[in-house]
């Protein structure tokens, strides 16, 4: 069988490389950075923060795939006592229980929500205007978008239901997402995948690679648009301020503060994984979506509002703080009338396939990267088999 090239060493690229190698293909993984992981990287040093508040969802497609390959590793859920320290910001005050309207909406199947209506209008008809606004802001946790109510009702409700599920779906890889990336990379190498880190691929190099076999482009959509010289590779994403900080530990701090007055979320990740910060400290991560013309300071100010509500004296207790603006790097969002099928296709022609979190594939956040990586790899293997005239056993995936 011919060579298959995978460009990009994030979750989509690693999934594609493993899938292709398991099918018997010769695979080379090209990563422009010196380390693998993409947006699944974890900071080095005593404070191990992911790029945004990441979680695995146990009902997602990659949960079973990772577990079957013994790649899931140790994962933890929210300790029951910390689950009781969930706080909701409503009308500027911290509340211990969510509005009843949110609980009512969480029982509505996503299939009852129309694709071609906006979430705000549909949810208002279900639970009233105030409840709809709170539900949209709560759902922003998995959307990273400043106006979730303007998005497709089906799209938002699917994510809202999974966020509000009981018991919670969210699970957290111990040690941060870098540990998951390390296991996937080691598995890929064990299957014979050649990993070329620090090897940035440009348009000329892409053409050279494509002459030797199919190529899976598993980069951000912006990078893929430039690499493939294809102006059609666009899709809306979010714009959000990421805030990471460490505080000296204090009994009674909140576990999560969810902003129902505006999109925003702050979570104490050391509640489930104490090793993410030095002894005596706790690591907090949050994300605060802002509009296209807003400044980063707006999101940082909203973060401080939640810190005031859930973490008294946090300013004097802060030992480490980092802020960043994630613009167009938070996954696809669907407007009314659109579904994941309308996003850029995995198939780009001439033996080139696309994967990533803004590609035409179903799922929640990282699940889109996984699903598109899997599909792209299987299509690349078929294409390689046709070019070489050999049979391909896709059952191995």
mmCIF file of C-alpha atoms in Angstrom, residues 1-353:
data_model
loop_
_atom_site.group_PDB
_atom_site.id
_atom_site.type_symbol
_atom_site.label_atom_id
_atom_site.label_comp_id
_atom_site.label_asym_id
_atom_site.label_seq_id
_atom_site.Cartn_x
_atom_site.Cartn_y
_atom_site.Cartn_z
ATOM 1 C CA UNK A 1 0.000 0.000 0.000
ATOM 2 C CA UNK A 2 1.103 3.570 -0.670
ATOM 3 C CA UNK A 3 2.249 6.040 1.925
ATOM 4 C CA UNK A 4 -0.354 8.119 3.778
ATOM 5 C CA UNK A 5 0.655 11.520 5.126
ATOM 6 C CA UNK A 6 -1.115 13.205 8.047
ATOM 7 C CA UNK A 7 -0.452 16.919 8.526
ATOM 8 C CA UNK A 8 -1.088 18.074 12.077
ATOM 9 C CA UNK A 9 -0.421 16.269 15.345
ATOM 10 C CA UNK A 10 -3.465 17.240 17.405
ATOM 11 C CA UNK A 11 -6.328 14.930 18.346
ATOM 12 C CA UNK A 12 -7.625 14.757 14.768
ATOM 13 C CA UNK A 13 -4.189 14.022 13.336
ATOM 14 C CA UNK A 14 -3.282 11.413 15.938
ATOM 15 C CA UNK A 15 -6.656 9.689 15.474
ATOM 16 C CA UNK A 16 -6.144 9.662 11.711
ATOM 17 C CA UNK A 17 -2.580 8.358 11.962
ATOM 18 C CA UNK A 18 -3.536 5.540 14.342
ATOM 19 C CA UNK A 19 -6.563 4.543 12.260
ATOM 20 C CA UNK A 20 -4.584 4.457 9.011
ATOM 21 C CA UNK A 21 -1.718 2.510 10.589
ATOM 22 C CA UNK A 22 -4.107 -0.029 12.095
ATOM 23 C CA UNK A 23 -5.418 -0.632 8.575
ATOM 24 C CA UNK A 24 -1.951 -1.607 7.393
ATOM 25 C CA UNK A 25 -0.908 1.679 5.787
ATOM 26 C CA UNK A 26 2.539 3.239 5.993
ATOM 27 C CA UNK A 27 1.926 6.542 7.779
ATOM 28 C CA UNK A 28 3.984 9.664 8.366
ATOM 29 C CA UNK A 29 2.691 12.314 10.759
ATOM 30 C CA UNK A 30 3.960 15.848 10.110
ATOM 31 C CA UNK A 31 3.695 18.377 12.964
ATOM 32 C CA UNK A 32 4.893 21.960 12.616
ATOM 33 C CA UNK A 33 5.537 22.404 16.340
ATOM 34 C CA UNK A 34 8.213 20.578 18.285
ATOM 35 C CA UNK A 35 5.547 18.829 20.388
ATOM 36 C CA UNK A 36 2.335 17.045 19.484
ATOM 37 C CA UNK A 37 -1.114 17.837 20.820
ATOM 38 C CA UNK A 38 -2.418 20.930 19.058
ATOM 39 C CA UNK A 39 -5.004 22.525 21.335
ATOM 40 C CA UNK A 40 -4.830 19.458 23.577
ATOM 41 C CA UNK A 41 -1.484 20.573 24.981
ATOM 42 C CA UNK A 42 -0.974 21.081 28.723
ATOM 43 C CA UNK A 43 1.366 23.702 30.155
ATOM 44 C CA UNK A 44 4.678 22.581 31.630
ATOM 45 C CA UNK A 45 5.723 23.380 35.173
ATOM 46 C CA UNK A 46 3.989 23.120 38.499
ATOM 47 C CA UNK A 47 0.659 24.465 37.174
ATOM 48 C CA UNK A 48 -0.679 22.070 34.522
ATOM 49 C CA UNK A 49 -3.387 23.956 32.653
ATOM 50 C CA UNK A 50 -5.043 22.851 29.436
ATOM 51 C CA UNK A 51 -5.762 25.341 26.666
ATOM 52 C CA UNK A 52 -9.225 26.074 27.990
ATOM 53 C CA UNK A 53 -11.397 24.028 30.367
ATOM 54 C CA UNK A 54 -11.302 20.659 28.577
ATOM 55 C CA UNK A 55 -13.232 17.510 29.477
ATOM 56 C CA UNK A 56 -13.963 14.132 27.918
ATOM 57 C CA UNK A 57 -17.616 13.137 27.658
ATOM 58 C CA UNK A 58 -18.137 9.461 28.389
ATOM 59 C CA UNK A 59 -21.031 9.073 25.934
ATOM 60 C CA UNK A 60 -18.927 10.484 23.132
ATOM 61 C CA UNK A 61 -17.596 8.388 20.223
ATOM 62 C CA UNK A 62 -13.921 8.640 21.150
ATOM 63 C CA UNK A 63 -14.480 7.361 24.707
ATOM 64 C CA UNK A 64 -15.053 3.770 23.508
ATOM 65 C CA UNK A 65 -12.378 4.052 20.796
ATOM 66 C CA UNK A 66 -9.734 5.159 23.311
ATOM 67 C CA UNK A 67 -10.795 2.581 25.911
ATOM 68 C CA UNK A 68 -10.565 -0.312 23.431
ATOM 69 C CA UNK A 69 -6.953 0.623 22.712
ATOM 70 C CA UNK A 70 -6.098 1.130 26.377
ATOM 71 C CA UNK A 71 -5.400 4.789 25.628
ATOM 72 C CA UNK A 72 -7.966 6.366 27.910
ATOM 73 C CA UNK A 73 -5.698 6.116 30.935
ATOM 74 C CA UNK A 74 -6.769 7.195 34.408
ATOM 75 C CA UNK A 75 -9.719 9.579 34.331
ATOM 76 C CA UNK A 76 -11.587 11.162 37.215
ATOM 77 C CA UNK A 77 -15.045 12.589 37.694
ATOM 78 C CA UNK A 78 -16.278 15.344 39.954
ATOM 79 C CA UNK A 79 -16.117 14.306 43.638
ATOM 80 C CA UNK A 80 -19.669 14.262 45.081
ATOM 81 C CA UNK A 81 -18.887 16.794 47.800
ATOM 82 C CA UNK A 82 -17.428 19.231 45.285
ATOM 83 C CA UNK A 83 -20.468 18.742 43.096
ATOM 84 C CA UNK A 84 -22.417 20.365 45.920
ATOM 85 C CA UNK A 85 -20.214 23.452 45.544
ATOM 86 C CA UNK A 86 -21.660 24.304 42.141
ATOM 87 C CA UNK A 87 -22.708 27.955 42.006
ATOM 88 C CA UNK A 88 -24.822 29.890 39.503
ATOM 89 C CA UNK A 89 -24.605 33.616 38.973
ATOM 90 C CA UNK A 90 -28.139 34.954 38.554
ATOM 91 C CA UNK A 91 -29.049 38.635 38.711
ATOM 92 C CA UNK A 92 -25.533 39.363 39.962
ATOM 93 C CA UNK A 93 -25.737 37.020 42.973
ATOM 94 C CA UNK A 94 -24.421 33.513 43.626
ATOM 95 C CA UNK A 95 -27.133 30.846 43.850
ATOM 96 C CA UNK A 96 -26.790 27.234 44.909
ATOM 97 C CA UNK A 97 -29.472 25.812 42.620
ATOM 98 C CA UNK A 98 -30.232 26.492 38.971
ATOM 99 C CA UNK A 99 -33.549 27.977 37.843
ATOM 100 C CA UNK A 100 -36.324 25.412 37.545
ATOM 101 C CA UNK A 101 -36.660 26.427 33.900
ATOM 102 C CA UNK A 102 -33.208 24.976 33.154
ATOM 103 C CA UNK A 103 -34.172 21.642 34.665
ATOM 104 C CA UNK A 104 -37.327 21.586 32.580
ATOM 105 C CA UNK A 105 -35.475 22.331 29.369
ATOM 106 C CA UNK A 106 -32.825 19.688 30.140
ATOM 107 C CA UNK A 107 -35.583 17.066 29.790
ATOM 108 C CA UNK A 108 -36.383 18.135 26.215
ATOM 109 C CA UNK A 109 -34.804 15.916 23.573
ATOM 110 C CA UNK A 110 -32.592 17.703 21.081
ATOM 111 C CA UNK A 111 -34.748 16.160 18.355
ATOM 112 C CA UNK A 112 -37.642 18.393 19.467
ATOM 113 C CA UNK A 113 -35.580 21.515 18.746
ATOM 114 C CA UNK A 114 -35.761 22.779 15.148
ATOM 115 C CA UNK A 115 -32.640 23.179 13.054
ATOM 116 C CA UNK A 116 -33.927 26.270 11.252
ATOM 117 C CA UNK A 117 -34.900 28.338 14.325
ATOM 118 C CA UNK A 118 -32.603 30.142 16.718
ATOM 119 C CA UNK A 119 -32.238 28.730 20.221
ATOM 120 C CA UNK A 120 -33.451 31.906 21.941
ATOM 121 C CA UNK A 121 -36.796 31.914 20.136
ATOM 122 C CA UNK A 122 -37.393 28.196 20.525
ATOM 123 C CA UNK A 123 -36.380 28.044 24.195
ATOM 124 C CA UNK A 124 -38.506 31.111 24.988
ATOM 125 C CA UNK A 125 -41.514 29.177 23.741
ATOM 126 C CA UNK A 126 -40.557 26.286 26.017
ATOM 127 C CA UNK A 127 -39.555 27.969 29.285
ATOM 128 C CA UNK A 128 -40.038 31.723 28.875
ATOM 129 C CA UNK A 129 -37.659 34.531 27.986
ATOM 130 C CA UNK A 130 -35.729 34.631 31.264
ATOM 131 C CA UNK A 131 -35.225 30.884 31.321
ATOM 132 C CA UNK A 132 -34.150 30.856 27.679
ATOM 133 C CA UNK A 133 -31.508 33.504 28.344
ATOM 134 C CA UNK A 134 -30.133 31.554 31.313
ATOM 135 C CA UNK A 135 -30.100 28.292 29.329
ATOM 136 C CA UNK A 136 -28.235 29.913 26.434
ATOM 137 C CA UNK A 137 -25.596 31.324 28.756
ATOM 138 C CA UNK A 138 -25.208 27.985 30.517
ATOM 139 C CA UNK A 139 -24.787 26.202 27.165
ATOM 140 C CA UNK A 140 -21.982 28.605 26.255
ATOM 141 C CA UNK A 141 -19.732 26.349 28.346
ATOM 142 C CA UNK A 142 -19.553 23.993 25.343
ATOM 143 C CA UNK A 143 -19.926 26.639 22.644
ATOM 144 C CA UNK A 144 -17.321 29.336 23.418
ATOM 145 C CA UNK A 145 -19.655 31.797 21.675
ATOM 146 C CA UNK A 146 -20.774 35.237 22.863
ATOM 147 C CA UNK A 147 -24.409 34.847 21.695
ATOM 148 C CA UNK A 148 -25.529 31.212 21.981
ATOM 149 C CA UNK A 149 -29.188 32.197 21.687
ATOM 150 C CA UNK A 150 -28.612 33.213 18.056
ATOM 151 C CA UNK A 151 -27.378 29.750 17.034
ATOM 152 C CA UNK A 152 -29.410 26.815 15.749
ATOM 153 C CA UNK A 153 -31.862 25.527 18.364
ATOM 154 C CA UNK A 154 -31.010 21.883 17.569
ATOM 155 C CA UNK A 155 -27.284 22.559 17.785
ATOM 156 C CA UNK A 156 -27.465 24.341 21.161
ATOM 157 C CA UNK A 157 -30.031 21.997 22.730
ATOM 158 C CA UNK A 158 -27.919 18.940 21.967
ATOM 159 C CA UNK A 159 -25.016 20.476 23.859
ATOM 160 C CA UNK A 160 -27.183 21.862 26.629
ATOM 161 C CA UNK A 161 -28.633 18.407 27.309
ATOM 162 C CA UNK A 162 -25.213 16.794 27.550
ATOM 163 C CA UNK A 163 -23.883 19.524 29.842
ATOM 164 C CA UNK A 164 -26.894 19.241 32.136
ATOM 165 C CA UNK A 165 -27.002 15.428 32.250
ATOM 166 C CA UNK A 166 -27.078 13.683 35.625
ATOM 167 C CA UNK A 167 -24.849 12.042 36.573
ATOM 168 C CA UNK A 168 -22.428 14.341 34.719
ATOM 169 C CA UNK A 169 -20.863 13.017 31.511
ATOM 170 C CA UNK A 170 -17.629 14.958 31.966
ATOM 171 C CA UNK A 171 -14.466 13.051 32.828
ATOM 172 C CA UNK A 172 -10.950 14.456 33.199
ATOM 173 C CA UNK A 173 -7.674 12.753 32.155
ATOM 174 C CA UNK A 174 -5.397 12.685 35.191
ATOM 175 C CA UNK A 175 -2.426 14.993 34.654
ATOM 176 C CA UNK A 176 -4.124 16.986 31.908
ATOM 177 C CA UNK A 177 -4.737 16.348 28.227
ATOM 178 C CA UNK A 178 -1.018 16.125 27.502
ATOM 179 C CA UNK A 179 -1.046 12.696 29.153
ATOM 180 C CA UNK A 180 -3.715 11.517 26.720
ATOM 181 C CA UNK A 181 -1.699 12.912 23.807
ATOM 182 C CA UNK A 182 1.423 11.105 25.043
ATOM 183 C CA UNK A 183 -0.425 7.774 25.120
ATOM 184 C CA UNK A 184 -1.849 8.299 21.632
ATOM 185 C CA UNK A 185 1.552 9.313 20.253
ATOM 186 C CA UNK A 186 3.260 6.283 21.809
ATOM 187 C CA UNK A 187 0.573 4.000 20.380
ATOM 188 C CA UNK A 188 1.003 5.562 16.932
ATOM 189 C CA UNK A 189 4.767 5.030 17.027
ATOM 190 C CA UNK A 190 4.227 1.462 18.184
ATOM 191 C CA UNK A 191 2.128 0.886 15.069
ATOM 192 C CA UNK A 192 4.995 2.122 12.918
ATOM 193 C CA UNK A 193 3.867 5.720 12.364
ATOM 194 C CA UNK A 194 6.846 7.950 11.556
ATOM 195 C CA UNK A 195 6.467 11.210 13.505
ATOM 196 C CA UNK A 196 8.220 14.268 12.109
ATOM 197 C CA UNK A 197 7.924 17.065 14.664
ATOM 198 C CA UNK A 198 9.084 20.573 13.838
ATOM 199 C CA UNK A 199 8.287 19.811 10.191
ATOM 200 C CA UNK A 200 6.026 22.564 8.901
ATOM 201 C CA UNK A 201 4.364 21.729 5.589
ATOM 202 C CA UNK A 202 3.718 24.487 3.058
ATOM 203 C CA UNK A 203 1.770 24.368 -0.212
ATOM 204 C CA UNK A 204 4.772 23.256 -2.257
ATOM 205 C CA UNK A 205 5.638 20.498 0.191
ATOM 206 C CA UNK A 206 1.983 19.407 0.275
ATOM 207 C CA UNK A 207 2.105 18.869 -3.484
ATOM 208 C CA UNK A 208 5.214 16.732 -3.128
ATOM 209 C CA UNK A 209 3.601 14.603 -0.421
ATOM 210 C CA UNK A 210 0.372 14.167 -2.382
ATOM 211 C CA UNK A 211 2.314 12.615 -5.272
ATOM 212 C CA UNK A 212 3.410 9.759 -2.991
ATOM 213 C CA UNK A 213 -0.003 8.952 -1.517
ATOM 214 C CA UNK A 214 -3.189 10.344 0.083
ATOM 215 C CA UNK A 215 -2.904 13.247 2.526
ATOM 216 C CA UNK A 216 -5.007 14.011 5.599
ATOM 217 C CA UNK A 217 -4.879 17.702 6.522
ATOM 218 C CA UNK A 218 -5.648 17.796 10.261
ATOM 219 C CA UNK A 219 -4.882 21.420 11.039
ATOM 220 C CA UNK A 220 -7.041 24.365 12.040
ATOM 221 C CA UNK A 221 -9.453 25.409 9.307
ATOM 222 C CA UNK A 222 -7.580 28.693 8.867
ATOM 223 C CA UNK A 223 -4.325 26.832 8.266
ATOM 224 C CA UNK A 224 -6.031 24.356 5.934
ATOM 225 C CA UNK A 225 -7.500 27.214 3.893
ATOM 226 C CA UNK A 226 -4.018 28.632 3.318
ATOM 227 C CA UNK A 227 -2.341 25.268 2.778
ATOM 228 C CA UNK A 228 -4.930 24.089 0.245
ATOM 229 C CA UNK A 229 -5.429 27.551 -1.293
ATOM 230 C CA UNK A 230 -9.171 27.001 -0.908
ATOM 231 C CA UNK A 231 -11.150 30.099 0.079
ATOM 232 C CA UNK A 232 -14.280 27.989 0.686
ATOM 233 C CA UNK A 233 -12.753 26.501 3.852
ATOM 234 C CA UNK A 234 -14.505 28.783 6.317
ATOM 235 C CA UNK A 235 -16.942 28.200 9.160
ATOM 236 C CA UNK A 236 -17.935 30.254 12.156
ATOM 237 C CA UNK A 237 -16.212 29.610 15.461
ATOM 238 C CA UNK A 238 -16.184 31.359 18.820
ATOM 239 C CA UNK A 239 -14.076 34.099 20.333
ATOM 240 C CA UNK A 240 -13.382 33.668 24.001
ATOM 241 C CA UNK A 241 -11.040 34.822 26.747
ATOM 242 C CA UNK A 242 -9.251 31.987 28.546
ATOM 243 C CA UNK A 243 -8.307 32.645 32.157
ATOM 244 C CA UNK A 244 -6.085 30.292 34.173
ATOM 245 C CA UNK A 245 -4.980 31.011 37.717
ATOM 246 C CA UNK A 246 -3.753 29.303 40.847
ATOM 247 C CA UNK A 247 -4.897 30.275 44.316
ATOM 248 C CA UNK A 248 -3.732 29.273 47.742
ATOM 249 C CA UNK A 249 -6.235 26.746 48.988
ATOM 250 C CA UNK A 250 -9.167 27.880 51.103
ATOM 251 C CA UNK A 251 -11.912 25.641 52.469
ATOM 252 C CA UNK A 252 -15.337 26.461 51.159
ATOM 253 C CA UNK A 253 -14.319 27.661 47.694
ATOM 254 C CA UNK A 254 -16.767 26.895 44.898
ATOM 255 C CA UNK A 255 -16.155 24.049 42.482
ATOM 256 C CA UNK A 256 -17.805 25.771 39.507
ATOM 257 C CA UNK A 257 -19.322 29.187 39.023
ATOM 258 C CA UNK A 258 -21.586 29.221 35.969
ATOM 259 C CA UNK A 259 -22.674 32.660 34.762
ATOM 260 C CA UNK A 260 -26.345 32.688 33.796
ATOM 261 C CA UNK A 261 -26.354 36.475 33.307
ATOM 262 C CA UNK A 262 -23.787 36.306 30.476
ATOM 263 C CA UNK A 263 -21.791 33.505 28.814
ATOM 264 C CA UNK A 264 -19.003 32.441 31.160
ATOM 265 C CA UNK A 265 -17.685 29.514 33.186
ATOM 266 C CA UNK A 266 -15.061 29.087 35.905
ATOM 267 C CA UNK A 267 -14.010 25.678 37.240
ATOM 268 C CA UNK A 268 -11.624 24.488 39.947
ATOM 269 C CA UNK A 269 -9.841 21.617 38.200
ATOM 270 C CA UNK A 270 -7.848 20.506 41.232
ATOM 271 C CA UNK A 271 -11.137 19.421 42.805
ATOM 272 C CA UNK A 272 -10.909 16.244 40.715
ATOM 273 C CA UNK A 273 -7.153 16.189 40.015
ATOM 274 C CA UNK A 274 -5.089 17.760 42.855
ATOM 275 C CA UNK A 275 -1.818 17.051 41.035
ATOM 276 C CA UNK A 276 -2.451 19.869 38.549
ATOM 277 C CA UNK A 277 -1.063 22.401 41.057
ATOM 278 C CA UNK A 278 1.521 22.355 43.872
ATOM 279 C CA UNK A 279 0.434 21.269 47.335
ATOM 280 C CA UNK A 280 -1.550 23.965 49.063
ATOM 281 C CA UNK A 281 -2.719 25.517 45.787
ATOM 282 C CA UNK A 282 -5.708 25.008 43.529
ATOM 283 C CA UNK A 283 -5.918 25.480 39.757
ATOM 284 C CA UNK A 284 -8.843 27.353 38.238
ATOM 285 C CA UNK A 285 -9.662 27.535 34.538
ATOM 286 C CA UNK A 286 -12.391 29.513 32.856
ATOM 287 C CA UNK A 287 -13.604 30.800 29.527
ATOM 288 C CA UNK A 288 -15.567 33.988 28.842
ATOM 289 C CA UNK A 289 -16.878 34.507 25.300
ATOM 290 C CA UNK A 290 -16.751 38.018 23.854
ATOM 291 C CA UNK A 291 -18.159 39.595 20.707
ATOM 292 C CA UNK A 292 -16.188 40.173 17.508
ATOM 293 C CA UNK A 293 -15.322 43.779 18.402
ATOM 294 C CA UNK A 294 -14.849 43.363 22.161
ATOM 295 C CA UNK A 295 -11.483 43.537 23.870
ATOM 296 C CA UNK A 296 -9.877 40.855 25.969
ATOM 297 C CA UNK A 297 -10.252 43.042 29.058
ATOM 298 C CA UNK A 298 -14.029 42.589 28.879
ATOM 299 C CA UNK A 299 -13.753 38.838 29.309
ATOM 300 C CA UNK A 300 -11.141 39.203 32.058
ATOM 301 C CA UNK A 301 -13.451 41.579 33.957
ATOM 302 C CA UNK A 302 -16.295 39.032 33.795
ATOM 303 C CA UNK A 303 -13.919 36.386 35.086
ATOM 304 C CA UNK A 304 -13.152 38.562 38.087
ATOM 305 C CA UNK A 305 -16.871 38.976 38.762
ATOM 306 C CA UNK A 306 -17.208 35.201 39.075
ATOM 307 C CA UNK A 307 -14.063 34.963 41.177
ATOM 308 C CA UNK A 308 -15.537 37.507 43.601
ATOM 309 C CA UNK A 309 -18.667 35.363 43.932
ATOM 310 C CA UNK A 310 -17.061 31.955 44.339
ATOM 311 C CA UNK A 311 -13.557 32.534 45.704
ATOM 312 C CA UNK A 312 -13.468 35.187 48.459
ATOM 313 C CA UNK A 313 -10.089 36.884 48.867
ATOM 314 C CA UNK A 314 -8.836 35.452 45.583
ATOM 315 C CA UNK A 315 -6.681 38.471 44.763
ATOM 316 C CA UNK A 316 -4.530 38.028 47.869
ATOM 317 C CA UNK A 317 -4.357 34.269 47.290
ATOM 318 C CA UNK A 318 -3.319 34.308 43.620
ATOM 319 C CA UNK A 319 0.080 32.691 42.960
ATOM 320 C CA UNK A 320 -0.089 32.336 39.151
ATOM 321 C CA UNK A 321 -2.257 33.778 36.401
ATOM 322 C CA UNK A 322 -2.352 33.534 32.606
ATOM 323 C CA UNK A 323 -4.828 34.999 30.124
ATOM 324 C CA UNK A 324 -5.248 34.387 26.404
ATOM 325 C CA UNK A 325 -7.695 35.189 23.636
ATOM 326 C CA UNK A 326 -8.894 32.218 21.569
ATOM 327 C CA UNK A 327 -10.241 33.656 18.314
ATOM 328 C CA UNK A 328 -11.637 31.141 15.828
ATOM 329 C CA UNK A 329 -9.979 28.280 17.720
ATOM 330 C CA UNK A 330 -12.926 26.915 19.675
ATOM 331 C CA UNK A 331 -14.691 24.574 17.275
ATOM 332 C CA UNK A 332 -17.583 25.021 14.872
ATOM 333 C CA UNK A 333 -20.907 26.638 15.721
ATOM 334 C CA UNK A 334 -24.012 26.212 13.564
ATOM 335 C CA UNK A 335 -26.369 29.051 12.702
ATOM 336 C CA UNK A 336 -30.110 28.420 12.173
ATOM 337 C CA UNK A 337 -30.666 26.353 9.052
ATOM 338 C CA UNK A 338 -27.244 24.671 9.219
ATOM 339 C CA UNK A 339 -26.048 21.371 10.649
ATOM 340 C CA UNK A 340 -22.663 19.677 10.835
ATOM 341 C CA UNK A 341 -23.310 18.280 7.352
ATOM 342 C CA UNK A 342 -23.060 21.803 5.942
ATOM 343 C CA UNK A 343 -19.531 22.382 7.252
ATOM 344 C CA UNK A 344 -16.485 21.894 4.995
ATOM 345 C CA UNK A 345 -16.400 18.351 3.658
ATOM 346 C CA UNK A 346 -13.829 15.789 4.718
ATOM 347 C CA UNK A 347 -13.270 14.958 1.026
ATOM 348 C CA UNK A 348 -11.260 17.679 -0.785
ATOM 349 C CA UNK A 349 -10.422 15.781 -3.988
ATOM 350 C CA UNK A 350 -7.166 14.551 -5.540
ATOM 351 C CA UNK A 351 -6.481 12.270 -2.582
ATOM 352 C CA UNK A 352 -6.667 15.044 0.015
ATOM 353 C CA UNK A 353 -8.910 14.725 3.078
#
